[in-house]
Coordinates of C-alpha atoms and ligand atoms in Angstrom, one line a residue:
Chain A
M455 CA -23.1 -12.1 -6.4
D456 CA -22.3 -15.7 -7.3
L457 CA -19.1 -15.6 -5.3
Y458 CA -20.6 -16.2 -1.8
Q459 CA -22.4 -19.5 -2.3
E460 CA -24.2 -20.8 0.8
L461 CA -21.7 -23.6 1.0
I462 CA -18.8 -21.2 1.2
L463 CA -20.5 -19.2 4.0
E464 CA -21.2 -22.3 5.9
H465 CA -17.7 -23.7 5.7
S466 CA -16.3 -20.3 6.6
K467 CA -18.4 -20.0 9.7
R468 CA -18.0 -23.6 10.8
P469 CA -14.8 -24.9 9.3
H470 CA -14.6 -28.7 9.2
H471 CA -11.6 -30.5 10.8
A472 CA -10.2 -27.1 12.1
G473 CA -7.6 -26.9 14.8
L474 CA -4.1 -28.4 14.9
R475 CA -3.9 -32.1 15.8
D476 CA -1.3 -34.8 16.5
P477 CA 0.2 -36.9 15.1
F478 CA 1.5 -35.2 12.0
D479 CA 4.4 -35.7 9.6
A480 CA 4.8 -32.1 8.5
E481 CA 3.6 -28.6 9.4
V482 CA 3.8 -25.5 7.2
H483 CA 2.8 -21.9 7.6
H484 CA 1.7 -20.0 4.5
I485 CA 0.7 -16.4 4.1
N486 CA -0.9 -14.3 1.5
P487 CA 1.3 -11.2 1.6
T488 CA -1.2 -8.9 0.0
C489 CA -3.8 -9.2 2.7
G490 CA -2.0 -10.9 5.6
D491 CA -4.1 -14.1 5.6
E492 CA -2.4 -16.9 7.3
V493 CA -2.8 -20.7 7.5
T494 CA -0.8 -23.2 9.6
L495 CA -1.4 -26.7 8.3
R496 CA -0.4 -30.1 9.3
V497 CA -0.6 -33.4 7.3
D498 CA -0.3 -36.9 8.5
V499 CA 0.4 -39.5 5.9
S500 CA 0.5 -43.3 6.3
G501 CA 1.8 -45.9 3.8
T502 CA 4.2 -45.2 1.0
G503 CA 4.2 -44.9 -2.8
A504 CA 0.8 -45.7 -4.5
E505 CA -0.6 -46.8 -1.2
A506 CA 0.1 -43.6 0.7
V507 CA -3.0 -42.2 2.4
V508 CA -3.7 -38.8 3.9
T509 CA -4.8 -39.8 7.3
D510 CA -5.2 -36.3 8.7
V511 CA -5.1 -32.6 7.7
S512 CA -5.5 -30.2 10.6
Y513 CA -5.1 -26.4 10.3
E514 CA -5.6 -23.0 11.8
A515 CA -6.7 -20.5 9.2
Q516 CA -7.0 -16.8 9.8
G517 CA -8.4 -15.0 6.8
C518 CA -11.3 -14.2 4.6
S519 CA -14.3 -16.4 4.1
I520 CA -12.9 -17.7 0.9
S521 CA -9.6 -18.8 2.3
V522 CA -11.1 -20.3 5.5
A523 CA -13.8 -22.2 3.5
S524 CA -11.3 -23.4 1.1
A525 CA -9.2 -24.9 3.9
S526 CA -12.3 -26.5 5.3
V527 CA -13.3 -28.1 1.9
L528 CA -9.8 -29.2 1.4
A529 CA -9.7 -31.1 4.7
E530 CA -13.1 -32.6 3.9
E531 CA -12.0 -33.7 0.4
V532 CA -8.6 -35.2 1.2
I533 CA -8.7 -36.8 4.7
G534 CA -8.9 -40.5 4.3
H535 CA -8.1 -40.4 0.6
R536 CA -5.1 -41.7 -1.2
V537 CA -2.4 -39.1 -1.8
D538 CA -2.7 -39.5 -5.6
E539 CA -6.4 -38.8 -5.3
A540 CA -5.8 -35.8 -3.1
L541 CA -3.3 -34.4 -5.7
E542 CA -5.9 -35.0 -8.4
T543 CA -8.4 -33.0 -6.4
F544 CA -5.9 -30.3 -6.0
E545 CA -5.2 -30.2 -9.7
A546 CA -8.9 -30.0 -10.5
M547 CA -9.4 -27.2 -8.0
R548 CA -6.5 -25.3 -9.4
A549 CA -7.6 -25.7 -13.0
M550 CA -11.1 -24.4 -12.1
L551 CA -9.9 -21.5 -9.9
T552 CA -7.4 -20.2 -12.5
S553 CA -9.8 -20.6 -15.5
R554 CA -11.3 -17.1 -15.3
G555 CA -14.8 -18.6 -15.2
Q556 CA -14.2 -21.1 -18.1
V557 CA -14.1 -24.3 -16.1
A558 CA -17.1 -25.2 -13.9
G559 CA -15.5 -27.9 -11.9
D560 CA -16.5 -31.6 -11.6
E561 CA -18.4 -32.4 -8.4
T562 CA -17.3 -36.0 -8.5
V563 CA -13.7 -35.0 -8.3
I564 CA -13.8 -31.9 -6.1
G565 CA -17.0 -32.3 -4.1
D566 CA -18.0 -29.1 -2.3
G567 CA -15.1 -27.5 -4.1
V568 CA -17.5 -26.7 -7.0
A569 CA -18.9 -23.9 -4.8
F570 CA -15.7 -22.0 -5.5
A571 CA -16.3 -21.8 -9.3
G572 CA -17.4 -18.2 -8.9
V573 CA -14.1 -17.3 -7.4
S574 CA -12.3 -17.8 -10.6
K575 CA -13.9 -14.7 -12.0
Y576 CA -12.2 -12.6 -9.4
P577 CA -8.4 -12.9 -10.0
A578 CA -7.6 -11.1 -6.7
R579 CA -9.5 -13.8 -4.7
V580 CA -8.0 -16.8 -6.5
K581 CA -5.0 -16.5 -4.1
C582 CA -7.3 -16.7 -1.1
A583 CA -8.9 -19.9 -2.4
L584 CA -5.5 -21.5 -3.2
L585 CA -3.8 -20.6 0.1
G586 CA -4.8 -23.8 1.9
W587 CA -4.1 -25.9 -1.1
S588 CA -0.6 -24.6 -1.7
A589 CA 0.1 -25.1 2.0
F590 CA -1.2 -28.7 1.7
T591 CA 1.0 -29.7 -1.2
D592 CA 3.9 -28.0 0.4
A593 CA 3.3 -30.0 3.6
L594 CA 3.0 -33.2 1.6
A595 CA 6.4 -32.5 0.0
R596 CA 7.9 -31.9 3.4
A597 CA 6.4 -35.1 4.6
G598 CA 8.4 -36.9 2.0
V599 CA 5.7 -37.4 -0.6
D600 CA 6.6 -37.1 -4.2
I601 CA 4.4 -34.3 -5.6
S602 CA 6.3 -33.8 -8.8
S603 CA 3.3 -34.9 -10.8
T604 CA 1.6 -31.6 -9.9
S605 CA 2.5 -28.3 -11.5
S606 CA 3.7 -25.3 -9.6
T607 CA 1.5 -24.8 -6.5
S608 CA 1.8 -21.1 -6.3
P609 CA -0.7 -19.1 -8.4
Q610 CA 0.7 -16.2 -10.3
G611 CA 2.1 -13.5 -8.1
V612 CA 1.8 -15.3 -4.8
S613 CA 4.8 -16.0 -2.7
S614 CA 4.5 -17.6 0.6
Chain B
M881 CA -23.1 18.3 5.7
A882 CA -23.5 19.0 2.1
D883 CA -24.1 22.7 2.8
V884 CA -20.5 23.1 4.1
L885 CA -18.9 21.6 1.0
P886 CA -16.6 24.3 -0.5
F887 CA -17.5 23.5 -4.1
T888 CA -20.8 24.2 -5.7
D889 CA -22.6 21.4 -7.5
G890 CA -21.6 23.1 -10.7
E891 CA -17.9 23.2 -9.7
L892 CA -17.9 19.6 -8.6
A893 CA -19.5 18.6 -11.9
A894 CA -16.8 20.4 -13.8
I895 CA -14.1 18.8 -11.6
R896 CA -15.6 15.4 -12.3
G897 CA -15.7 16.3 -16.0
D898 CA -11.9 16.4 -16.0
F899 CA -11.7 12.7 -15.2
P900 CA -12.7 10.6 -18.2
I901 CA -12.4 7.4 -16.1
L902 CA -15.3 8.5 -13.9
T903 CA -17.7 8.1 -16.7
R904 CA -17.1 4.4 -17.1
T905 CA -19.0 1.6 -15.4
V906 CA -17.8 -1.5 -13.5
R907 CA -19.2 -4.9 -12.6
D908 CA -22.2 -5.1 -15.0
G909 CA -22.9 -1.5 -15.7
R910 CA -22.6 0.0 -12.2
P911 CA -21.3 3.6 -12.0
L912 CA -17.8 3.7 -10.6
V913 CA -17.5 5.0 -7.1
Y914 CA -13.8 5.4 -6.7
L915 CA -12.7 5.6 -3.1
D916 CA -9.1 4.4 -3.5
S917 CA -7.3 7.6 -4.3
G918 CA -4.9 6.9 -1.3
A919 CA -3.5 4.0 -3.4
T920 CA -3.4 6.0 -6.6
S921 CA -5.5 8.9 -7.8
H922 CA -7.0 9.3 -11.2
K923 CA -5.5 11.7 -13.7
P924 CA -7.4 14.7 -15.0
T925 CA -7.3 15.5 -18.7
P926 CA -4.9 18.5 -18.4
V927 CA -2.3 16.0 -16.9
L928 CA -2.8 13.5 -19.7
D929 CA -2.7 16.3 -22.3
A930 CA 0.6 17.7 -20.8
E931 CA 2.3 14.3 -21.0
R932 CA 1.1 13.7 -24.5
A933 CA 2.1 17.2 -25.6
F934 CA 5.6 16.6 -24.3
Y935 CA 6.0 13.5 -26.4
E936 CA 4.3 15.0 -29.4
Q937 CA 6.2 18.3 -29.5
H938 CA 9.4 18.3 -27.4
N939 CA 10.5 14.8 -26.8
A940 CA 14.3 14.5 -26.2
A941 CA 16.7 13.3 -23.6
V942 CA 16.8 16.0 -21.0
H943 CA 20.2 17.5 -20.2
R944 CA 21.8 15.8 -23.2
G945 CA 22.4 17.2 -26.6
A946 CA 22.4 20.7 -28.0
H947 CA 19.6 20.4 -30.6
Q948 CA 16.5 22.4 -30.3
L949 CA 14.3 19.6 -29.0
A950 CA 16.8 18.8 -26.3
E951 CA 16.7 22.4 -25.2
E952 CA 13.0 22.5 -25.1
A953 CA 12.7 19.1 -23.3
T954 CA 15.2 20.4 -20.7
D955 CA 13.4 23.6 -20.3
D956 CA 10.1 21.8 -19.8
F957 CA 11.7 19.4 -17.2
E958 CA 13.3 22.2 -15.3
A959 CA 10.1 24.3 -15.4
A960 CA 8.3 21.3 -14.0
R961 CA 10.8 21.1 -11.1
A962 CA 10.2 24.8 -10.4
T963 CA 6.4 24.3 -10.4
V964 CA 6.5 21.4 -8.0
A965 CA 9.1 23.1 -5.8
S966 CA 7.0 26.3 -5.5
F967 CA 3.9 24.2 -4.6
I968 CA 5.7 23.0 -1.4
G969 CA 7.4 26.3 -0.8
A970 CA 10.9 25.2 -1.8
P971 CA 13.6 26.6 -4.2
A972 CA 13.7 24.6 -7.4
D973 CA 17.1 23.0 -6.8
E974 CA 15.9 21.4 -3.6
V975 CA 13.6 19.1 -5.6
V976 CA 14.8 15.8 -6.9
F977 CA 12.6 13.8 -9.3
T978 CA 12.5 10.1 -8.5
K979 CA 10.4 7.2 -9.7
N980 CA 8.1 7.3 -6.7
A981 CA 8.1 8.0 -2.9
T982 CA 9.6 4.6 -2.3
E983 CA 12.6 5.4 -4.4
A984 CA 12.9 8.8 -2.7
L985 CA 13.0 7.2 0.7
N986 CA 15.5 4.6 -0.5
L987 CA 17.6 7.4 -1.9
V988 CA 18.1 8.9 1.5
A989 CA 18.6 5.6 3.2
Y990 CA 21.2 4.6 0.7
A991 CA 22.9 7.9 1.0
F992 CA 23.6 7.0 4.6
S993 CA 25.2 3.7 3.8
N994 CA 27.0 5.1 0.8
A995 CA 28.7 7.6 3.1
A996 CA 31.8 5.5 3.3
P997 CA 34.1 6.4 6.2
T998 CA 36.8 7.1 3.6
D999 CA 34.8 9.8 1.9
D1000 CA 36.6 13.1 1.8
P1001 CA 35.2 15.4 3.0
K1002 CA 32.9 13.2 4.9
D1003 CA 29.8 14.5 6.6
E1004 CA 29.4 12.9 10.0
R1005 CA 25.6 13.3 9.8
F1006 CA 25.4 10.6 7.2
V1007 CA 27.8 8.1 8.6
L1008 CA 26.1 5.3 10.5
G1009 CA 27.6 2.4 12.5
A1010 CA 27.2 0.2 15.5
G1011 CA 25.9 2.3 18.4
D1012 CA 24.0 4.6 16.2
E1013 CA 20.2 4.5 16.0
I1014 CA 17.5 4.9 13.4
L1015 CA 14.1 5.9 14.8
V1016 CA 10.8 5.2 12.9
T1017 CA 7.2 4.7 14.0
E1018 CA 4.9 1.7 14.2
M1019 CA 2.5 3.4 11.8
E1020 CA 4.8 3.6 8.8
H1021 CA 4.0 2.4 5.3
H1022 CA 6.5 -0.4 4.4
A1023 CA 8.2 2.2 2.1
N1024 CA 9.3 4.1 5.2
L1025 CA 10.2 1.1 7.3
V1026 CA 11.9 -1.6 5.2
P1027 CA 14.6 0.8 3.8
W1028 CA 15.5 1.7 7.3
Q1029 CA 15.6 -1.9 8.4
E1030 CA 17.9 -2.6 5.6
L1031 CA 20.1 0.4 6.4
A1032 CA 20.4 -0.9 10.0
R1033 CA 21.4 -4.3 8.7
R1034 CA 24.0 -2.9 6.3
T1035 CA 25.6 -0.5 8.8
G1036 CA 25.2 -2.2 12.2
A1037 CA 23.0 0.6 13.5
T1038 CA 20.0 -0.2 15.6
L1039 CA 16.4 0.4 14.5
R1040 CA 14.0 1.6 17.1
W1041 CA 10.3 2.7 16.8
V1042 CA 7.7 4.9 18.4
P1043 CA 4.6 2.8 19.2
V1044 CA 1.0 3.8 18.4
D1045 CA -1.6 4.1 21.0
A1046 CA -5.2 2.7 21.0
D1047 CA -6.5 5.8 19.2
G1048 CA -4.0 5.4 16.4
A1049 CA -1.9 8.3 17.5
L1050 CA 1.8 8.1 18.2
D1051 CA 2.5 7.2 21.8
L1052 CA 5.1 9.9 22.5
S1053 CA 5.3 9.2 26.3
G1054 CA 8.7 7.4 25.8
L1055 CA 10.1 9.6 23.2
D1056 CA 12.9 10.9 25.4
E1057 CA 14.3 7.4 25.7
L1058 CA 13.8 6.7 22.0
L1059 CA 15.2 9.9 20.6
T1060 CA 18.7 10.5 22.0
E1061 CA 22.1 11.7 20.9
R1062 CA 22.5 8.2 19.5
T1063 CA 19.7 8.8 17.0
K1064 CA 21.1 9.8 13.5
V1065 CA 17.8 9.9 11.7
F1066 CA 14.1 10.0 12.6
A1067 CA 11.8 8.9 9.8
F1068 CA 8.0 9.2 10.2
T1069 CA 4.9 9.8 8.2
H1070 CA 3.1 13.2 8.1
V1071 CA -0.3 11.5 7.6
S1072 CA -1.0 7.8 8.1
N1073 CA -2.2 6.1 5.0
V1074 CA -4.4 3.8 7.2
L1075 CA -5.5 5.8 10.2
G1076 CA -5.5 9.3 8.7
T1077 CA -3.6 10.4 11.8
V1078 CA -1.8 13.8 11.3
N1079 CA 1.5 13.7 13.1
P1080 CA 2.9 16.9 14.7
V1081 CA 5.8 17.2 12.4
A1082 CA 7.2 20.5 13.6
D1083 CA 7.3 19.3 17.3
L1084 CA 8.8 16.0 16.4
A1085 CA 11.3 17.6 14.1
A1086 CA 12.3 20.1 16.8
R1087 CA 12.9 17.3 19.3
A1088 CA 14.9 15.4 16.7
H1089 CA 17.0 18.4 15.8
A1090 CA 17.7 19.1 19.5
V1091 CA 19.6 15.7 19.6
G1092 CA 21.3 16.3 16.2
A1093 CA 19.2 13.8 14.2
L1094 CA 18.1 14.3 10.6
V1095 CA 14.3 14.3 10.0
V1096 CA 12.8 12.4 7.0
V1097 CA 9.1 12.8 6.5
D1098 CA 6.9 10.6 4.3
A1099 CA 4.5 13.2 2.8
C1100 CA 2.7 10.8 0.5
Q1101 CA -0.6 11.3 2.1
S1102 CA -0.3 15.0 3.0
V1103 CA 1.0 16.8 -0.1
P1104 CA -2.1 15.7 -2.2
H1105 CA -4.6 16.7 0.5
L1106 CA -3.4 19.6 2.6
A1107 CA -1.1 22.6 2.2
V1108 CA 2.5 21.6 2.9
D1109 CA 5.2 24.3 3.2
V1110 CA 8.6 22.8 3.7
A1111 CA 9.9 26.2 5.0
T1112 CA 7.8 25.8 8.1
L1113 CA 7.3 22.1 8.2
G1114 CA 10.5 21.4 10.1
A1115 CA 11.7 18.3 8.1
D1116 CA 15.1 17.9 6.5
F1117 CA 13.7 15.7 3.7
I1118 CA 10.2 14.9 2.5
A1119 CA 9.1 12.2 0.0
F1120 CA 5.9 12.0 -2.0
S1121 CA 4.5 10.3 -5.1
G1122 CA 3.1 12.1 -8.2
H1123 CA 0.6 9.4 -8.9
K1124 CA -1.3 10.0 -5.6
M1125 CA -1.7 13.7 -6.4
Y1126 CA -3.4 13.5 -9.9
G1127 CA -0.1 13.1 -11.6
P1128 CA 1.3 10.3 -13.7
M1129 CA 2.7 7.1 -12.4
G1130 CA 6.5 6.9 -12.6
V1131 CA 7.4 10.2 -10.9
G1132 CA 8.0 11.0 -7.3
V1133 CA 9.7 13.7 -5.4
L1134 CA 12.4 14.0 -2.8
W1135 CA 12.8 17.4 -1.3
G1136 CA 15.8 18.1 0.8
R1137 CA 17.5 21.1 2.4
A1138 CA 20.1 22.5 0.0
E1139 CA 22.9 22.2 2.4
L1140 CA 22.1 18.5 3.1
L1141 CA 21.7 17.6 -0.6
E1142 CA 25.0 19.3 -1.2
V1143 CA 26.9 17.0 1.1
M1144 CA 24.8 13.9 0.8
P1145 CA 26.4 11.0 -1.2
P1146 CA 24.5 9.9 -4.4
F1147 CA 22.3 6.8 -4.5
L1148 CA 22.2 5.7 -8.2
T1149 CA 25.2 6.6 -10.3
G1150 CA 25.9 6.8 -14.0
G1151 CA 25.1 9.3 -16.8
S1152 CA 23.7 12.8 -16.2
M1153 CA 24.8 12.9 -12.5
I1154 CA 28.5 13.4 -13.1
E1155 CA 30.8 16.4 -13.2
L1156 CA 34.0 14.8 -14.4
V1157 CA 34.7 11.2 -15.2
T1158 CA 38.1 9.4 -15.7
M1159 CA 38.8 5.7 -15.8
E1160 CA 39.7 5.8 -12.1
R1161 CA 37.0 8.0 -10.6
S1162 CA 34.4 10.5 -11.0
T1163 CA 33.1 13.7 -9.4
Y1164 CA 29.5 14.6 -9.3
A1165 CA 27.2 17.3 -10.5
P1166 CA 25.6 19.6 -7.9
A1167 CA 22.2 18.6 -6.5
P1168 CA 19.6 17.9 -7.8
Q1169 CA 21.4 16.4 -10.8
K1170 CA 23.6 14.4 -8.6
F1171 CA 20.5 12.4 -7.6
E1172 CA 19.0 12.0 -11.0
A1173 CA 21.2 9.4 -12.8
G1174 CA 20.2 8.4 -16.3
V1175 CA 17.6 9.9 -18.7
P1176 CA 15.0 11.2 -16.3
N1177 CA 11.2 10.8 -16.4
A1178 CA 10.7 14.1 -18.1
A1179 CA 7.2 13.5 -19.6
Q1180 CA 6.0 12.3 -16.1
A1181 CA 7.6 15.3 -14.4
V1182 CA 5.8 17.6 -16.9
G1183 CA 2.6 15.7 -16.2
L1184 CA 3.1 16.2 -12.5
A1185 CA 3.6 19.9 -12.9
A1186 CA 0.3 20.0 -14.8
A1187 CA -1.3 18.2 -11.9
V1188 CA 0.1 20.8 -9.5
R1189 CA -1.3 23.6 -11.6
W1190 CA -4.6 21.8 -11.7
I1191 CA -4.6 21.5 -7.9
E1192 CA -3.6 25.2 -7.6
G1193 CA -6.5 26.1 -9.8
L1194 CA -8.9 24.6 -7.3
G1195 CA -6.9 25.6 -4.3
I1196 CA -5.4 23.0 -1.9
D1197 CA -7.2 24.5 1.0
R1198 CA -10.6 24.0 -0.7
I1199 CA -9.6 20.5 -1.7
H1200 CA -8.7 19.8 1.9
A1201 CA -12.0 21.3 3.2
H1202 CA -14.0 19.2 0.7
E1203 CA -12.3 16.0 1.6
A1204 CA -12.5 16.7 5.3
A1205 CA -16.3 17.2 5.0
L1206 CA -16.6 13.8 3.2
V1207 CA -14.3 12.1 5.7
D1208 CA -16.5 13.5 8.5
L1209 CA -19.7 12.4 6.8
L1210 CA -18.3 8.9 6.4
Q1211 CA -17.1 8.7 9.9
R1212 CA -20.5 9.8 11.3
G1213 CA -22.2 7.3 9.0
L1214 CA -20.0 4.5 10.2
S1215 CA -20.4 5.4 13.8
E1216 CA -24.2 4.9 13.4
R1217 CA -23.4 1.2 12.6
P1218 CA -22.4 -0.5 15.8
W1219 CA -21.0 -3.5 13.9
V1220 CA -18.4 -1.3 12.3
R1221 CA -15.2 -0.1 14.1
V1222 CA -13.3 2.8 12.7
V1223 CA -9.6 2.7 13.4
G1224 CA -7.7 5.9 14.0
P1225 CA -8.7 9.3 15.4
A1226 CA -12.2 10.0 16.7
V1227 CA -14.8 12.0 14.7
G1228 CA -13.8 15.7 14.8
T1229 CA -10.0 15.1 15.2
P1230 CA -8.2 16.5 12.2
R1231 CA -7.3 13.6 9.9
G1232 CA -6.2 13.0 6.4
G1233 CA -8.3 11.7 3.5
A1234 CA -8.5 8.1 4.5
V1235 CA -10.9 6.2 6.8
A1236 CA -10.1 2.6 7.6
F1237 CA -12.5 0.3 9.4
V1238 CA -13.2 -3.2 10.6
V1239 CA -16.5 -5.1 10.3
D1240 CA -16.4 -7.4 13.3
G1241 CA -16.7 -11.0 12.1
V1242 CA -16.2 -10.3 8.4
H1243 CA -12.8 -10.2 6.9
A1244 CA -11.9 -7.0 5.0
H1245 CA -11.5 -8.9 1.7
D1246 CA -15.1 -10.0 2.0
V1247 CA -16.3 -6.5 2.9
G1248 CA -14.4 -5.1 -0.1
Q1249 CA -15.9 -7.8 -2.4
V1250 CA -19.5 -6.8 -1.4
L1251 CA -18.6 -3.1 -2.0
D1252 CA -17.0 -3.9 -5.3
D1253 CA -20.1 -5.7 -6.4
A1254 CA -21.9 -2.4 -6.0
G1255 CA -19.2 -0.5 -8.0
V1256 CA -17.6 0.9 -4.9
A1257 CA -13.8 0.6 -5.1
V1258 CA -12.0 0.6 -1.8
R1259 CA -8.8 -0.9 -0.6
V1260 CA -8.7 -4.0 1.6
G1261 CA -5.8 -5.6 3.4
H1262 CA -3.0 -4.2 5.5
H1263 CA -2.3 -1.3 3.1
C1264 CA 1.5 -1.9 3.2
A1265 CA 1.4 -1.2 7.0
W1266 CA 1.5 -4.7 8.4
P1267 CA 3.1 -3.9 11.7
L1268 CA 0.5 -1.2 12.3
H1269 CA -2.3 -3.7 11.7
R1270 CA -0.7 -6.1 14.1
A1271 CA -0.6 -3.3 16.7
L1272 CA -4.3 -2.6 16.0
G1273 CA -5.1 -6.2 16.4
A1274 CA -6.6 -6.5 12.9
T1275 CA -5.4 -8.8 10.1
A1276 CA -6.8 -6.4 7.6
T1277 CA -9.0 -3.3 7.3
T1278 CA -11.2 -1.8 4.7
R1279 CA -10.1 1.7 3.7
A1280 CA -12.0 4.4 1.9
S1281 CA -9.8 7.2 0.7
F1282 CA -10.9 10.4 -0.9
A1283 CA -10.0 12.8 -3.7
V1284 CA -11.5 16.2 -4.7
H1285 CA -13.9 14.6 -7.2
N1286 CA -15.7 12.5 -4.6
T1287 CA -19.3 13.5 -3.6
V1288 CA -21.7 13.2 -0.8
A1289 CA -23.7 10.8 -3.0
E1290 CA -20.6 8.5 -3.2
V1291 CA -20.3 8.4 0.6
E1292 CA -23.9 7.4 0.7
A1293 CA -23.4 4.8 -1.9
L1294 CA -20.5 3.3 0.2
L1295 CA -22.7 3.2 3.3
A1296 CA -25.6 1.6 1.4
A1297 CA -23.3 -1.0 -0.1
L1298 CA -21.8 -1.6 3.3
D1299 CA -25.3 -2.3 4.7
R1300 CA -25.3 -5.4 2.4
V1301 CA -22.4 -6.9 4.3
P1302 CA -24.4 -8.1 7.4
V1303 CA -27.1 -9.4 5.1
V1304 CA -24.7 -11.4 2.9
F1305 CA -22.7 -12.8 5.9
G1306 CA -25.6 -13.2 8.3
L1307 CA -24.3 -10.9 10.9
D1308 CA -26.2 -10.0 14.0
T1309 CA -26.2 -6.2 13.6
E1310 CA -27.5 -5.5 17.1
R1311 CA -24.3 -6.8 18.5
E1312 CA -21.6 -4.2 19.1
A1313 CA -18.3 -4.6 17.2
S1314 CA -15.5 -5.4 19.6
Ligands
PLP625 C1 2.2 6.9 3.5 C2 2.7 6.2 2.2 N1 4.1 6.1 2.1 C3 4.6 5.6 1.0 C4 3.9 5.1 0.0 C5 4.6 4.6 -1.2 O1 4.3 5.2 -2.4 P1 4.8 4.6 -3.8 O2 4.3 3.2 -3.8 O3 4.2 5.5 -4.8 O4 6.3 4.7 -3.8 C6 2.5 5.2 0.1 C7 1.6 4.7 -1.0 O5 1.6 3.5 -1.4 C8 1.9 5.8 1.2 O6 0.6 5.8 1.3

């Protein structure tokens, strides 16, 4: 099964940057209603406009290995990066995850996120992998960041 | 275990032969092991044939028109009603066809709030308001919970619930405080779709009736798996879905006592459910037509009647014995794996056709994925019983649910696939599940 890459299993067992921390600009709680997975996620942003940087992402994720690992990789890939880079990473992750196996993912953009390429072949699991990401973009928006450059954050059929 | 199975290998092969879908493969050529009949069952050929024959030979809008096809379609639809009714021991006119069990339960819930205080004559049993109570249980499927929450919200009545205990049975110790003369309706499931718990319907109904409450039973997980006779069950209403009992999707059943259906206000209104219509107001046809607004799902009802005949051909008691043997086998197999915790009644306690379990340290989604990789289809998640899962302290469970076409070999395939879970996720299998 190409779904459970070693990287995913490692991140899910020992999620990076886990736990809720201060300070933060916004906190959101997202759920996957089909399975009850939940994530509480905080973002802390400094600077404004093109200079805005994601100074911290902290979270508590309760769910399957895919959703927990995805939150872990997210934190790894966006903390310390400019907001526009983080949104670019999100877009690349989403494009890969919703491609039904057609897009392999670019390691230079999404880093460990490439381990999730196999998820895109399992439509029911795409929601799991996107749960943290949709929480992240929602939190950015609530922190006052303009995320209008990104398309809708909810994959098909997911409400939060 | 196999020696107590009620069907011979030859009979089981013939049963399986009735399901074309069982011959297909999944996930790169693996045989399909379908253990998700609790969500929806597959449909045997006679059901597919009956639905098709209706469309090919008799298709017409039921109860409308005087041409020959309309007559035949109406006869088929009404014959289907009689077949389904007799299966549950009811007179035909006590059976209302709905879209599914969810609609059947909503039909009753809306009848309560549609019983406007100005109705004449009004039946007090259906009038709800502040101070009145609706009683449900913590093990309900959302279909038998959310409509009652909504009814409480619309009417000002209070929703209360019977909790579940650690073994997944209803904790009836506080029932006297929960079920009082304030209770207007007690809605509960016959068999839990997660735990498999079989609730004591007759006892609960008797206690509800003693305080004047109406009794609504969710029979989704009982009617397909064990003999249900409404004459002795004790309920006032039962609801079930055709698609979980080898019938088509798009047809469900509400059964209600004739005297209640007669006084109960309608839910959906419009064509086919009226007696007389003027510009100002309308009067309604007698039940069951009063509850079947619009052109009904006749082809699906005909398919459901074929499913009932198919079940009767095998015998519901033999089906139950077969499924019970598989459930028992699975429960014993799971109990040999200390890293698995089965939720619900212990081995040997009568239970329905579902077994849900938790693999400690591995989310149900991940368990289901490993099983799916082996061609074993189970359901993962909260199975539309989120409050129950909260009470069990589990985010999600993995559920195997049976139908008559399942085999001992399929239980073994599930267990073999399950043994891959600790390998994939690096679990220490010596450790007990907590
Ligand atoms: C116990 C129970 N009640 C109600 C339902 C709802 O059935 P349906 O979705 O067919 O209306 C189901 C199945 O989903 C069930 O298992």
